[in-house]
Every structure is written in structure tokens, then in C-alpha cells.
Coordinates of C-alpha atoms and ligand atoms in Angstrom, one line a residue:
X148 CA 70.8 116.9 49.2
X149 CA 72.5 114.5 51.5
X150 CA 72.3 110.9 50.1
X151 CA 71.3 108.5 52.9
X152 CA 72.1 104.8 52.9
X153 CA 69.6 102.3 51.7
X154 CA 68.9 99.0 53.2
X155 CA 67.8 96.1 51.0
X156 CA 65.1 93.9 52.7
X157 CA 64.0 90.6 51.5
X158 CA 60.9 88.6 52.3
X159 CA 61.3 84.9 51.7
X160 CA 57.8 83.4 51.5
X161 CA 57.8 79.6 51.4
X162 CA 56.0 76.5 52.6
X163 CA 58.0 74.7 55.4
X164 CA 57.6 71.0 55.6
X165 CA 56.0 69.9 58.9
X166 CA 58.7 68.2 61.1
X167 CA 61.4 68.1 58.5
X168 CA 64.3 70.5 59.5
X169 CA 66.6 69.2 56.8
X170 CA 64.1 69.8 54.0
X171 CA 63.3 73.1 55.2
X172 CA 67.0 74.1 55.2
X173 CA 67.3 72.8 51.7
X174 CA 64.2 74.7 50.5
X175 CA 65.5 77.9 52.0
X176 CA 68.9 77.4 50.6
X177 CA 67.5 76.8 47.1
X178 CA 65.6 79.9 47.2
X179 CA 68.6 82.0 48.3
X180 CA 70.7 80.6 45.4
X181 CA 70.3 83.7 43.1
X182 CA 69.8 86.3 45.8
X183 CA 72.5 88.9 46.4
X184 CA 73.1 92.0 48.3
X185 CA 70.2 91.7 50.7
X186 CA 70.9 93.2 54.1
X187 CA 68.1 91.9 56.1
X188 CA 66.1 88.7 55.0
X189 CA 62.9 87.9 56.9
X190 CA 61.7 84.3 57.0
X191 CA 58.3 83.0 58.2
X192 CA 57.3 81.9 61.7
X193 CA 58.5 78.3 62.7
X194 CA 60.6 78.1 59.4
X195 CA 62.6 75.3 60.9
X196 CA 59.7 73.0 61.7
X197 CA 56.4 73.9 60.2
X198 CA 53.4 74.8 62.4
X199 CA 50.4 72.6 62.7
X200 CA 51.5 70.0 65.2
X201 CA 49.2 67.3 66.3
X202 CA 50.7 67.0 69.7
X203 CA 53.2 68.5 72.0
X204 CA 55.4 65.5 71.4
X205 CA 55.4 66.2 67.6
X206 CA 56.4 69.7 68.3
X207 CA 59.1 68.7 70.8
X208 CA 60.6 66.2 68.3
X209 CA 61.4 68.9 65.7
X210 CA 62.4 71.6 68.3
X211 CA 66.1 72.6 68.7
X212 CA 68.1 74.4 71.4
X213 CA 69.8 77.5 70.1
X214 CA 73.2 76.0 70.9
X215 CA 72.8 72.7 69.1
X216 CA 70.8 73.4 66.0
X217 CA 71.1 72.4 62.4
X218 CA 68.8 75.3 61.6
X219 CA 70.9 77.9 63.4
X220 CA 74.1 76.5 62.0
X221 CA 72.6 76.8 58.5
X222 CA 71.5 80.4 59.0
X223 CA 74.9 81.2 60.5
X224 CA 76.7 79.9 57.3
X225 CA 74.3 81.8 55.1
X226 CA 74.6 85.0 57.1
X227 CA 78.4 84.8 56.8
X228 CA 78.6 83.7 53.1
X229 CA 75.9 86.1 51.9
X230 CA 76.8 88.9 54.4
X231 CA 73.1 89.1 55.1
X232 CA 71.3 89.3 58.4
X233 CA 68.4 87.0 58.9
X234 CA 65.3 87.2 61.0
X235 CA 63.7 83.8 61.2
X236 CA 61.2 81.9 63.1
X237 CA 62.4 78.8 64.9
X238 CA 60.8 76.1 67.0
X239 CA 63.1 76.6 70.1
X240 CA 63.7 74.3 73.0
X241 CA 65.1 75.4 76.3
X242 CA 65.4 72.6 78.8
X243 CA 62.0 70.9 78.6
X244 CA 60.2 73.9 77.5
X245 CA 59.2 75.0 73.8
X246 CA 59.1 78.6 72.6
X247 CA 57.8 79.9 69.4
X248 CA 60.8 82.1 68.8
X249 CA 62.6 84.3 66.3
X250 CA 66.2 84.9 66.1
X251 CA 68.1 87.8 64.6
X252 CA 71.2 86.3 63.0
X253 CA 74.1 88.5 62.2
X254 CA 77.1 87.5 60.1
X255 CA 78.9 86.2 63.2
X256 CA 76.4 85.0 65.7
X257 CA 72.9 85.3 67.0
X258 CA 72.4 89.0 67.7
X259 CA 68.8 88.9 69.1
X260 CA 66.1 86.5 70.4
X261 CA 62.4 87.1 70.6
X262 CA 60.0 84.6 72.0
X263 CA 56.4 85.0 70.9
X264 CA 54.1 86.5 73.5
X265 CA 50.7 86.2 72.1
X266 CA 50.2 82.6 71.3
X267 CA 47.5 81.8 68.8
X268 CA 44.9 79.0 69.3
X269 CA 46.4 75.6 69.8
X270 CA 50.0 77.0 70.0
X271 CA 49.0 77.3 73.7
X272 CA 49.0 73.5 73.9
X273 CA 52.6 73.3 72.9
X274 CA 54.5 76.5 73.6
X275 CA 55.3 78.7 76.6
X276 CA 54.5 82.4 76.6
X277 CA 57.5 84.3 75.6
X278 CA 59.6 85.4 78.5
X279 CA 62.1 87.8 76.8
X280 CA 59.9 90.9 76.8
X281 CA 59.8 92.9 73.7
X282 CA 63.4 94.1 73.0
X283 CA 64.6 96.1 70.0
X284 CA 68.1 95.4 68.5
X285 CA 70.7 97.6 67.2
X286 CA 72.1 96.6 63.8
X287 CA 74.4 98.3 61.3
X288 CA 71.3 99.2 59.4
X289 CA 69.2 100.6 62.1
X290 CA 67.0 99.6 65.1
X291 CA 65.0 96.5 64.5
X292 CA 62.1 94.9 66.5
X293 CA 60.6 91.5 66.2
X294 CA 57.1 90.3 66.5
X295 CA 55.6 86.9 65.5
X296 CA 52.3 86.4 63.6
X297 CA 49.5 86.7 66.1
X298 CA 51.4 89.4 68.0
X299 CA 50.0 91.6 65.3
X300 CA 46.6 91.8 67.0
X301 CA 48.1 93.8 69.9
X302 CA 48.6 97.5 68.9
X303 CA 50.5 97.9 72.3
X304 CA 53.2 95.7 71.1
X305 CA 53.9 97.7 67.9
X306 CA 53.6 101.0 69.8
X307 CA 56.1 99.9 72.5
X308 CA 58.6 98.9 70.0
X309 CA 58.3 102.1 67.9
X310 CA 58.6 104.1 71.2
X311 CA 61.8 102.1 72.0
X312 CA 63.1 103.3 68.7
X313 CA 62.4 100.4 66.2
X314 CA 62.6 101.7 62.6
X315 CA 61.7 98.4 61.2
X316 CA 59.6 95.6 62.8
X317 CA 60.2 92.2 61.2
X318 CA 57.3 89.9 61.5
X319 CA 57.7 86.2 60.8
X320 CA 54.3 84.8 60.4
X321 CA 52.2 81.7 59.7
X322 CA 48.9 83.5 59.2
X323 CA 45.7 81.6 58.7
X324 CA 43.2 84.4 59.3
X325 CA 42.7 86.9 56.5
X326 CA 43.1 90.2 58.4
X327 CA 46.7 90.9 59.3
X328 CA 48.0 91.8 55.9
X329 CA 45.4 94.7 55.7
X330 CA 46.0 95.9 59.2
X331 CA 49.8 96.4 58.6
X332 CA 49.4 99.8 56.9
X333 CA 47.6 101.0 60.0
X334 CA 50.5 100.0 62.3
X335 CA 53.1 101.3 60.0
X336 CA 51.4 104.5 59.6
X337 CA 50.4 105.3 63.1
X338 CA 53.9 104.5 64.4
X339 CA 55.7 105.8 61.3
X340 CA 57.8 102.7 61.0
X341 CA 58.5 100.0 58.4
X342 CA 56.9 96.6 58.9
X343 CA 58.0 93.5 57.1
X344 CA 55.7 90.6 57.5
X345 CA 56.8 87.3 55.9
X346 CA 54.1 84.8 55.8
X347 CA 54.1 81.2 54.7
X348 CA 52.0 79.5 52.0
X349 CA 50.3 76.1 51.4
X350 CA 48.5 73.8 53.7
X351 CA 49.2 71.7 56.9
X352 CA 46.5 69.3 57.9
X353 CA 43.4 71.5 58.3
X354 CA 45.1 74.8 58.0
X355 CA 45.7 76.9 55.0
X356 CA 48.2 79.7 55.2
X357 CA 47.2 83.0 53.5
X358 CA 50.6 84.1 51.9
X359 CA 50.7 87.7 50.8
X360 CA 53.7 88.7 52.7
X361 CA 53.9 92.4 52.8
X362 CA 56.4 95.3 53.4
X363 CA 54.8 98.6 54.4
X364 CA 56.4 102.0 54.7
X365 CA 55.9 104.7 57.3
X366 CA 53.2 106.2 55.2
X367 CA 51.1 103.0 55.2
X368 CA 51.9 102.1 51.6
X369 CA 52.6 98.6 50.6
X370 CA 56.0 98.4 48.9
X371 CA 55.9 94.7 48.5
X372 CA 53.1 92.1 48.4
X373 CA 53.6 88.5 47.6
X374 CA 51.1 86.2 46.1
X375 CA 48.6 84.1 48.0
X376 CA 50.0 80.6 47.1
X377 CA 53.4 81.1 45.6
X378 CA 56.8 80.4 47.2
X379 CA 58.7 83.6 46.3
X380 CA 61.5 85.9 47.4
X381 CA 60.8 89.6 47.1
X382 CA 63.3 92.4 47.8
X383 CA 63.3 96.1 47.9
X384 CA 65.6 99.0 49.0
X385 CA 64.3 101.2 51.8
X386 CA 65.7 104.0 53.8
X387 CA 65.2 103.2 57.4
X388 CA 65.8 106.8 58.3
X389 CA 62.4 107.6 56.9
X390 CA 61.1 106.0 60.2
X391 CA 62.6 108.7 62.3
X392 CA 60.3 111.3 61.1
X393 CA 57.2 111.3 63.2
X394 CA 56.0 114.6 62.0
X395 CA 52.6 114.8 60.3
X396 CA 52.0 118.5 59.9
X397 CA 53.9 121.6 61.2
X398 CA 51.9 121.3 64.3
X399 CA 51.6 117.6 64.7
X400 CA 54.1 114.9 65.7
X401 CA 52.9 111.3 66.0
X402 CA 54.9 110.6 69.1
X403 CA 55.2 114.1 70.8
X404 CA 51.4 114.6 70.6
X405 CA 50.6 111.4 72.6
X406 CA 48.8 112.2 75.8
X407 CA 50.1 109.1 77.5
X408 CA 48.8 110.1 81.0
X409 CA 45.2 110.0 79.6
X410 CA 45.7 106.5 78.1
X411 CA 46.2 104.7 81.4
X412 CA 43.2 102.8 82.7
X413 CA 43.1 103.9 86.4
X414 CA 41.4 100.7 87.7
X415 CA 41.3 101.9 91.3
X416 CA 39.3 105.0 90.3
X417 CA 37.2 103.4 87.6
X418 CA 35.0 100.8 89.3
X419 CA 32.8 100.3 86.4
X420 CA 35.8 99.3 84.2
X421 CA 37.0 97.1 86.9
X422 CA 33.7 95.2 87.3
X423 CA 33.3 94.9 83.5
X424 CA 36.9 93.5 83.2
X425 CA 36.4 91.0 86.0
X426 CA 33.1 89.8 84.4
X427 CA 34.9 89.2 81.1
X428 CA 37.7 87.4 82.9
X429 CA 35.2 85.2 84.8
X430 CA 33.6 84.3 81.5
X431 CA 36.8 83.6 79.9
X432 CA 38.1 81.2 82.6
X433 CA 34.7 79.5 82.8
X434 CA 35.0 78.8 79.0
X435 CA 38.4 77.4 79.4
X436 CA 37.2 75.2 82.3
X437 CA 34.4 73.8 80.3
X438 CA 36.9 72.2 77.9
X439 CA 37.6 69.6 80.7
X440 CA 35.2 67.1 82.3
X441 CA 35.1 66.5 86.0
X442 CA 37.4 63.6 86.0
X443 CA 39.9 65.5 84.0
X444 CA 39.8 68.5 86.3
X445 CA 40.2 66.2 89.3
X446 CA 43.3 64.5 87.7
X447 CA 44.9 67.8 87.0
X448 CA 43.9 69.4 90.2
X449 CA 45.5 66.6 92.3
X450 CA 48.9 67.9 91.3
X451 CA 48.2 71.1 93.1
X452 CA 47.3 69.2 96.3
X453 CA 50.5 67.3 96.0
X454 CA 52.5 70.5 95.8
X455 CA 50.5 71.9 98.7
X456 CA 51.5 69.0 100.8
X457 CA 55.2 69.6 100.0
X458 CA 55.0 73.2 101.3
X459 CA 56.9 73.8 104.6
X460 CA 54.0 76.1 105.7
X461 CA 51.6 73.3 105.1
X462 CA 53.7 70.7 106.9
X463 CA 54.2 73.0 110.0
X464 CA 50.5 74.1 110.1
X465 CA 48.5 72.8 113.0
X466 CA 45.3 74.5 112.0
X467 CA 44.2 74.8 108.4
X468 CA 41.4 76.8 106.9
X469 CA 40.5 75.0 103.6
X470 CA 37.4 74.7 101.4
X471 CA 35.4 71.5 100.6
X472 CA 35.8 71.6 96.7
X473 CA 32.9 71.7 94.2
X474 CA 33.3 69.6 91.0
X475 CA 34.9 72.5 89.2
X476 CA 37.4 73.5 91.8
X477 CA 40.8 72.1 92.7
X478 CA 39.8 69.0 94.5
X479 CA 40.5 69.0 98.3
X480 CA 38.4 66.1 99.6
X481 CA 41.2 63.5 99.7
X482 CA 43.7 65.8 101.2
X483 CA 41.2 66.8 104.0
X484 CA 40.5 63.3 104.8
X485 CA 44.2 62.3 104.9
X486 CA 45.1 65.0 107.3
X487 CA 42.0 65.3 109.4
X488 CA 43.5 63.4 112.4
X489 CA 46.9 65.1 112.2
X490 CA 45.7 68.7 111.8
X491 CA 42.7 70.8 112.8
X492 CA 40.7 71.3 109.6
X493 CA 38.4 74.3 109.4
X494 CA 35.8 74.6 106.6
X495 CA 33.6 77.6 105.6
X496 CA 29.9 77.7 105.8
X497 CA 27.9 80.6 104.0
X498 CA 25.8 82.6 106.6
X499 CA 24.1 85.6 105.0
X500 CA 26.9 87.6 103.3
X501 CA 29.8 86.1 105.3
X502 CA 31.6 82.9 106.0
X503 CA 31.2 81.2 109.3
X504 CA 34.1 78.8 110.1
X505 CA 33.5 75.4 111.6
X506 CA 35.7 72.4 112.5
X507 CA 35.5 69.4 110.1
X508 CA 34.6 66.3 111.8
X509 CA 34.2 63.8 108.9
X510 CA 32.3 63.5 105.6
X511 CA 29.1 62.4 107.5
X512 CA 29.1 65.7 109.3
X513 CA 28.8 67.7 106.1
X514 CA 25.4 69.0 104.8
X515 CA 24.3 70.7 101.6
X516 CA 24.4 74.4 102.1
X517 CA 21.3 76.6 101.2
X518 CA 23.0 79.3 99.2
X519 CA 25.4 77.6 96.7
X520 CA 24.7 73.9 97.2
X521 CA 28.2 73.4 98.7
X522 CA 28.8 70.7 101.2
X523 CA 29.2 72.6 104.5
X524 CA 30.3 71.6 108.0
X525 CA 28.1 71.2 110.9
X526 CA 30.7 70.9 113.6
X527 CA 31.5 73.4 116.3
X528 CA 31.7 77.0 115.3
X529 CA 35.3 78.0 115.3
X530 CA 36.1 81.5 116.6
X531 CA 39.8 81.4 117.3
X532 CA 40.6 82.8 114.0
X533 CA 44.2 83.9 115.0
X534 CA 45.1 80.4 115.6
X535 CA 44.7 79.5 111.9
X536 CA 48.3 78.8 110.4
X537 CA 47.3 78.2 106.8
X538 CA 44.5 79.2 104.5
X539 CA 43.9 77.3 101.3
X540 CA 41.9 79.5 99.0
X541 CA 40.0 78.8 95.9
X542 CA 39.5 81.3 93.1
X543 CA 38.5 81.6 89.5
X544 CA 42.0 83.0 88.7
X545 CA 45.2 84.2 90.2
X546 CA 48.3 85.9 89.1
X547 CA 51.7 84.4 90.0
X548 CA 52.3 87.2 92.5
X549 CA 49.1 86.6 94.5
X550 CA 46.2 88.6 93.1
X551 CA 43.0 86.6 93.2
X552 CA 39.8 86.7 91.3
X553 CA 36.9 85.2 93.3
X554 CA 33.5 84.1 92.0
X555 CA 32.2 87.6 92.7
X556 CA 30.6 87.1 96.2
X557 CA 33.4 88.7 98.1
X558 CA 33.2 86.1 100.8
X559 CA 36.9 85.4 101.0
X560 CA 37.8 89.0 100.7
X561 CA 35.7 89.7 103.8
X562 CA 37.0 86.6 105.8
X563 CA 40.7 86.4 105.1
X564 CA 41.6 89.8 106.8
X565 CA 40.6 88.2 110.1
X566 CA 43.0 85.2 109.8
X567 CA 45.9 87.5 110.9
X568 CA 48.5 84.8 111.2
X569 CA 47.6 82.5 108.3
X570 CA 49.8 82.0 105.4
X571 CA 47.4 82.3 102.4
X572 CA 47.8 79.9 99.6
X573 CA 45.7 80.1 96.3
X574 CA 45.4 76.9 94.5
X575 CA 44.6 76.8 90.7
X576 CA 44.4 74.8 87.6
X577 CA 46.9 75.8 85.0
X578 CA 44.4 77.9 82.9
X579 CA 43.5 79.9 86.1
X580 CA 47.0 81.5 86.2
X581 CA 46.7 84.8 84.2
X582 CA 49.1 87.7 83.8
X583 CA 46.8 90.5 85.3
X584 CA 43.8 90.8 87.5
X585 CA 42.3 94.2 88.1
X586 CA 42.3 94.5 91.9
X587 CA 40.8 96.8 94.5
X588 CA 41.9 97.9 97.9
X589 CA 39.7 95.3 99.5
X590 CA 40.9 92.4 97.4
X591 CA 43.0 90.0 99.5
X592 CA 46.4 89.0 98.2
X593 CA 47.7 85.4 98.5
X594 CA 51.2 84.8 100.0
X595 CA 51.6 82.0 97.5
X596 CA 49.9 80.6 94.4
X597 CA 50.1 77.0 93.5
X598 CA 49.2 76.0 90.0
X599 CA 48.7 72.4 89.0
X600 CA 51.1 71.2 86.3
X601 CA 49.1 69.9 83.4
X602 CA 51.6 67.3 82.2
Ligands
ACM951 C1 49.6 82.6 64.2 O1 49.9 83.4 65.1 N1 50.5 81.7 63.7 C2 48.3 82.8 63.5

């Protein structure tokens, strides 16, 4: 029988010290002292910096750019002297932005970078969503993917990487919930790959990390499992080629048997699904909005108005259709007052199931509408819809490329098509920008979406 090459994998489970890169380097270095012949060593998430930051400032202060990093320099030196590849979490800074990243470090240089896509809990306060997709990397040992901690919750991520050819997915983690380690055999088995989850141990402020780093084979068996609390380095030899065999029975192949055309949600056809998804999205956005009081929303929202004023389309516009904001919407009152003598300002009024447009002629001319308690204009009905140059549109959520989720009444979707010439701008709080909105043929797209910057 042909003897195939084995790869030695290491899981280095330890407790990083919050904010202290030098100490973390020393701790890792000490644990590597008696370690030889490991081909790929997997370290935890944010191994350079620790995890549970009190503020973005604290996270920022122990972040490093990949080009100027004590932590990367250390890993480079270790990779070279030990002839070992490393996969390690790092608190990465690029410009002014932070990413919860993991590097793949070869003996000569960084060979791969992954930036965490599914941010967990308060990480959303500090880190940007990963913008490098989900690549896999070729190494002398085989094809490797990287996911970070809470990414584990998303089966699509594991599947995608496995379909791209990953034989091993390295999974630096700082797990606090007790579920992931037991889910790993499912992912390894259904994708017929190896998974290497290195978790951290110990406590930071109010968080206790759950340890139990695991390495699982393509049959879903635990090959390594570390303790709950111990700092430890576990290693094992595996044959990555085992991950190439997707066959389950003479008649079944885990990949060839996929019926991928049946797994697509066809949103246009499936109205019920779309309505359900929109309802869930609306609830989610409302929950996020409820974290702020009216004053905070107003302060954040003012930035969107400032950006709007800067837009050439705004500056050029003579006639503007805009909304008189409710307390939970991006605030428009000041902008309207500021420009009411320079531009013609048109506001909506709910009449039956559609919007009637009327000219704004001062705060005293507004009255409380019957349907939604919105302040509505009482000025002249405005019918020259083609003369409107710019429409400023509220929404519950937008995507960056212009899809909009309204409150559900469909008023704007019925009105905007009549504003044939208008440049349509959606304005949003930061948490109202999401990556996907299920849309229908009658959903109106924005020409531009402005998101307030939160800091
Ligand atoms: C996590 O994603 N660090 C739980």
C-alpha cells in the first residue's frame, strides 16, 4: 500500500493577557520550547491582545498593523526557526479600522489572511466585519481554510471552504458559549474534512472561556481534546488526504450528491419566505434601535444629514422631497428649516394608502396626521412630480447598493416611481446598513445610501 505523508498539527491552548502583546509573545514562546516537528500550529483568536475589551480605545491601543507588528515578527521568527506554519488570531489594525483577524504564517512570510466575518456580541463595537471573503490557502501540506470562533455558527462558511477544497479548517477561537466544541464533529463529518479549533482558557473581566480545544477528523471523531482550564499544547499526526474522500457508500458521495439547485431560496417566487424574512429583519432592527435613546439617535443621525448636505446632487437640487422625521428616524427637521428658503421642500402626507405631496411652508403649517401620528404638511398639494430633483427616503434598513426595507406600508414604493427625475437617497443609522434585504420587483432601489458614522 502506498504510504502517504502525515502532517503534524498542534493546538496551543493558552490564556492571553488582555492588552499585553509582549507577555503574550513570552507565554507562547515558553510553551513552544519543547515542541518539535509540528507542521501547522494553531493558536487562539486574538492571541496577540486578549479579547474582552472595555472600549474601542482599549482594543485600538493593543492592535497592530501587519507590517509593523511585534507579534508578527515573533511568529515569523518562530516559523523560520521551528520550520512550522502558524495560524494565529491577531488584533489587526488597518488605517483607523480594526479587524479580528487570523494570519497563516509560513517560514518566510505571511501566506494568508482571514478577517472574521461573523462578529460575536460586543466585538461589533470594536471590529469591522471581515472584508477578505473566505479564501482557502495552498500550503506544502494541503489546502487550508481559516475561520474564527463565532464563524462556527454558520454552516455555509464551512461548506463553502470545503467546496473550495479545504482539507483542514483551522479555527482560532475565544469561545465563551458551551456549544461549539460539540458541533465540530458535525461540520467535520458532513464536509468530510479535518477541523482544528484552538480555544483559549481562563477569564477576562466578566467572561470565562471554555477551553477544550478540539481536533476532529473527517469521520467526526475527536482526535484531540484539551482540558477546560489548562494551558496546554496538544499535537497529533494526521493524513490530510483523508479529507479528499467524500464517498459515504458505493452509491453516495457527500459532495456529488448535493442537489444545490434545490437549496437556493428563490425569494421572488417565494413570497411567504420573503414576508417572513422581512418581518424578522424589522424586529431585529427595532431591537438595535431600542438600545439608543432619542437624543443619542439624534446625535448619530445628524452626521447623515451633514453628509447629505455635501452631496453634489443635494447642492444642485432645487426641489427636494424629504420626510419630516419621527423621533426614531434620521432627523431632518433642522436641515429642512435651514434650506426652506433656498430650495422648494416637499413633504409627504398619508392619504388612504398613498402619499400626497405638499409644499412645506414652516413648522407652524404642520399638523399631526391621522394614520401614524406623523407631522404632515398642510400647504399646497404639489403635483409637478417630475420637477423633483432629489428624494430623501427613510427606511428601516438599507444595503450599501441601494436596496431598502420600509416599515411595511409600501407608501414609498408606490410613490417613488412617479418621481421620474429624482436622485433617490436613503438615509440611515449605522445599524440600519445590512448586507442583504430580500427584495421584490416593486421594491424601489435607492441611487445612494448615506449611513451616519457612529464615531
Ligand atoms: C467568539 O466569537 N469569540 C465567541
